[in-house]
Amino acid sequence: MTININTDTKTPQQNKKKENHGRLLVKCPDQPGIVAVLSKFLFDHESNIVESSQYSSDPEGGTFFIRLEFHCENLSEKRAQMEADFQEIAAHHSMEYRFAYGSERKRTAIFVSKEPYCLMELLWEWQNGDLETDIVVVISNHEDSRDMVEALGIPFYYIPANKDIRKQVEEEQIRLMEEYDVDLLILARYMQILTPEFVERFPNQIINIHHSFLPAFIGARPYERAFARGVKLIGATSHYVTNDLDEGPIIEQDIERVDHRDDVVELKKIGRQIERRVLAKAVKWHLEDRILVENNKTIVFH
Amino acid sequence: MTININTDTKTPQQNKKKENHGRLLVKCPDQPGIVAVLSKFLFDHESNIVESSQYSSDPEGGTFFIRLEFHCENLSEKRAQMEADFQEIAAHHSMEYRFAYGSERKRTAIFVSKEPYCLMELLWEWQNGDLETDIVVVISNHEDSRDMVEALGIPFYYIPANKDIRKQVEEEQIRLMEEYDVDLLILARYMQILTPEFVERFPNQIINIHHSFLPAFIGARPYERAFARGVKLIGATSHYVTNDLDEGPIIEQDIERVDHRDDVVELKKIGRQIERRVLAKAVKWHLEDRILVENNKTIVFH
Amino acid sequence: MTININTDTKTPQQNKKKENHGRLLVKCPDQPGIVAVLSKFLFDHESNIVESSQYSSDPEGGTFFIRLEFHCENLSEKRAQMEADFQEIAAHHSMEYRFAYGSERKRTAIFVSKEPYCLMELLWEWQNGDLETDIVVVISNHEDSRDMVEALGIPFYYIPANKDIRKQVEEEQIRLMEEYDVDLLILARYMQILTPEFVERFPNQIINIHHSFLPAFIGARPYERAFARGVKLIGATSHYVTNDLDEGPIIEQDIERVDHRDDVVELKKIGRQIERRVLAKAVKWHLEDRILVENNKTIVFH
Amino acid sequence: MTININTDTKTPQQNKKKENHGRLLVKCPDQPGIVAVLSKFLFDHESNIVESSQYSSDPEGGTFFIRLEFHCENLSEKRAQMEADFQEIAAHHSMEYRFAYGSERKRTAIFVSKEPYCLMELLWEWQNGDLETDIVVVISNHEDSRDMVEALGIPFYYIPANKDIRKQVEEEQIRLMEEYDVDLLILARYMQILTPEFVERFPNQIINIHHSFLPAFIGARPYERAFARGVKLIGATSHYVTNDLDEGPIIEQDIERVDHRDDVVELKKIGRQIERRVLAKAVKWHLEDRILVENNKTIVFH
């Protein structure tokens, strides 16, 4: 049985638009005229800028970042030429850059352990049409979420995991990432540590949700430690995974108010609500190519 | 005695920068190439874009809005030529536009009645160097705030007011606005109604703070009515003043949580905190030319 | 197939506690000694107060409200005597009162139309063990949610509805409320108007979620009107249903920040997140007997 | 010159009430019947409970805390007898307790260094009648705030401080605390470290504002470190001072959202707004005897 509750509010006309939608993300040394160069390039390639966000770490001698969202009729036919033409500009201005296309949805894998709520939130947003992605596979070291995932027609793999078999587990996971051609890995409360080899394979492509307001309560059992410290707010943090535990670039954070009456069980309940919305936002922004990473920090163009 | 607690953290170098800082705000029919035209214009005039925000009501047939903040060496010498050169571009693309310069601080008048807290907040932010303006005059229909204002070296005018002498009062006020060459009027809890003649004289130049979350509780005694209705949040709204009472373009709103124990006196106390921060934000954005008005709504480029 | 994702964190020991848990809610004219009388009564009946909240509209001549949560060994055996003994006290102090017991979960019906997200949130919280209730039936004028509901083993009734057949529809609904012995009706985005006859049958037992920050945007299409007005925050309100549309006692409200870029589709997406959490909180508090209604306002003892 | 902007909204009748207002705070081992004992005691002493809040760390074998606010005609005449009578009850139930009276305002000293904004906020709230205290002295290691303080008729002492003369500075400060009979010390951005000897003299009587969301960024330069880490929210924390730096019992915390564009200067500006409201709330609750300290955590009875 497949539960179908997709309530995508997009009209065919809107989906048509999506096909002719492109994004150009650029990072380069700041210098006068960069915006002129880029906007002229897009104009010359019959593209209309519909959204533009920029940031400069310092107008004098800093680094410049821009995200341009553009509309271009018959983009799929023109994009090869466009990308070819851009190479010269990029070389001339020492640009790192990336094109992305509305017609190419990113392919996402979700890793989950026992607690299903972050997975549920992502599946829900996805069914609502709020996440621009194909969720192509879910991997878990527990069987708990299988029914929920398979009911939506998504392949579910149960891979038991513990630190003794980590290498072998990750080999199997990497094989699946390749088989499903995955662009983004989401750790939706996946409670296993990843090896440096695994992490390095997916730079800025693994999003984790940490159940505290980082850098407070790095590491294990943050709710227990928040309770012990008597904080008046608890939080959650979504970040890209690096090889420094809980030290990767922060994408989004949020908090809720708590008080002395909230024991650890209650903190966890409240925390669940924060975790799921913080993770969902981070994933959404990643999928819309709104995030640039620089010096272990994120620039998020809302 | 003058209390001097200005803690401006700007260095002389930063103030130097400010002098070479300009802003260009443009509104025009949306069409491909607009960004290219504007960015090329600035580049050709040796200006480096340091911040850029744009919005289109609809990429096809809509209205396009952009705010460009730029840096230009010796801007004061070049600006006349720049403005002259821009006229042709503006005409060609049917642009409404406005240049603003960091070297020209807006001149602000504050109107206040009995309650001083919004006035105090503005004076405070101003002393901290957080408001890019010269507060040139304060006008009140009560004497209460005189000492506080004069202690800061700002002229204070007491103009008693009631509905029977409104015309005469406003004549005196307008005379002062002219004498002090005022660009912005802030109604910081000024509890007198302004006539249409007065309001029309200062389009999108009068900012009011209304003590409710508009459009809830339009009109008088909003806290009393919020109490009677039993709302769980109370708010405040800053907006430009038009001739429809409390119906002008909303600039900023915020709320605080309340509960059944909060009587009207308590709601007012909580509300004061909201009002002062909401008004201060709206004023700040206006002074930084971050607000465009369209169809009785604001576009605020944060 | 039944998807079982119940992750109730309660231990058997905690459930045992629940059985010996009682609540006493009292409303009476304020007068000295009331707390002494009530706390002595509970002590004399071997009950230990574990939570107590009180409120007085005015210590002199006002109305007094109290919610006492108590623990009593073998409560189920003692409660009949306890209730009998309380009658004299209640009569003497002109008390309205109500006992509630942890061992008796309220029976809840959910009404839903096409949009499933509020229903989903409630089912989710319920599966997590966060709602102290049995969801005994779901009624809808659309078939969309059937699979999701039946997968959880909850009876689902499709009752088409429109204003021409309202009387007949409500008869069927009332029959089901009786058949399932329902204590609480939740309108989880049920888009049909209820008749006064229906509403009067369930005083302070019907909880609705309205998709605006009441009293702003009473009535239909609040997101469209919020967009037109250009508000900077949108909200949602849960309230008990009375015969004045959107004018019943407010239980909970919350808001999110929006800006000029958010069109109506986006406002609705953001609003969905607010609606589901606001409704879930109101339901939770109702189920825990934390809400008293007085003069069309609620006293919520968090 | 004294600037008088006190806008106390209290009527003489309300002030009369305040005189007959008392508070009783109790901590004891939890056991059945405690509320009955206390409420009977107050009733027998002709006192009407107008507010009551309680908390038990665990109904079985835990610690019980209660705050009772009561009204009693001619309280000043009766209180001696009341306190005498309470001793037996307290001894019998192993209670720690404290009576407080609306007629006895706490006497407060404010310590400040260069940055005046927290001091200003406190003075403002105090002038508004929102702080139940007499601010009897301000001490600073800078002269900056003198005018502002003296304009309000409050004695201001300039005591230069650095780590080499700490002992001598603290002797002078303690002398002033004694001279002015101070109950509460507020460190309103006082940037000197206090010695253990000083701190131990004022247990749970010194409130500090720390400019981060503790336990994140304990120690110096939190805004610089928040910027370096790329957090998306910054915060402030008010806490009682103990001899573990920034590790004392947390009273209140709050946060604001920031983004990649906010440099350290901007973070500090935003932080100022958080710091002043967080400190003001903590002070208010302390003055209203709403805070109990247990195991390095606070119980705050809002």
mmCIF file of C-alpha atoms in Angstrom, chain B residues 212-218 229 231 253, chain C residues 210-220 222-223 225-226 229 231 233-237 246 250 253:
data_model
loop_
_atom_site.group_PDB
_atom_site.id
_atom_site.type_symbol
_atom_site.label_atom_id
_atom_site.label_comp_id
_atom_site.label_asym_id
_atom_site.label_seq_id
_atom_site.Cartn_x
_atom_site.Cartn_y
_atom_site.Cartn_z
ATOM 1 C CA SER B 212 -0.986 46.819 18.448
ATOM 2 C CA PHE B 213 -0.285 44.096 15.957
ATOM 3 C CA LEU B 214 -2.120 45.722 13.056
ATOM 4 C CA PRO B 215 -4.627 45.126 11.564
ATOM 5 C CA ALA B 216 -5.820 43.833 14.923
ATOM 6 C CA PHE B 217 -7.023 46.605 17.214
ATOM 7 C CA ILE B 218 -6.970 49.522 14.823
ATOM 8 C CA ARG B 229 -10.337 39.691 23.740
ATOM 9 C CA VAL B 231 -5.170 37.345 23.087
ATOM 10 C CA GLN B 253 5.978 44.431 13.571
ATOM 11 C CA HIS C 210 -7.824 29.512 12.603
ATOM 12 C CA HIS C 211 -5.165 30.431 10.086
ATOM 13 C CA SER C 212 -4.552 33.975 11.270
ATOM 14 C CA PHE C 213 -3.455 35.895 14.311
ATOM 15 C CA LEU C 214 -6.954 36.671 15.595
ATOM 16 C CA PRO C 215 -8.614 39.123 15.810
ATOM 17 C CA ALA C 216 -6.776 40.138 12.640
ATOM 18 C CA PHE C 217 -8.279 38.576 9.526
ATOM 19 C CA ILE C 218 -11.412 37.047 10.978
ATOM 20 C CA GLY C 219 -13.282 34.972 8.405
ATOM 21 C CA ALA C 220 -12.263 33.572 5.057
ATOM 22 C CA PRO C 222 -6.785 35.201 5.863
ATOM 23 C CA TYR C 223 -3.504 34.520 4.055
ATOM 24 C CA ARG C 225 -5.728 39.291 3.147
ATOM 25 C CA ALA C 226 -2.487 39.216 5.126
ATOM 26 C CA ARG C 229 -2.174 44.213 3.861
ATOM 27 C CA VAL C 231 1.942 42.397 7.354
ATOM 28 C CA LEU C 233 4.284 38.546 10.712
ATOM 29 C CA ILE C 234 1.625 35.935 10.095
ATOM 30 C CA GLY C 235 0.029 33.811 12.762
ATOM 31 C CA ALA C 236 -2.418 31.143 13.750
ATOM 32 C CA THR C 237 -4.906 30.888 16.585
ATOM 33 C CA ASP C 246 -13.689 33.134 15.062
ATOM 34 C CA ILE C 250 -8.438 31.940 22.432
ATOM 35 C CA GLN C 253 -1.448 31.820 19.252
#
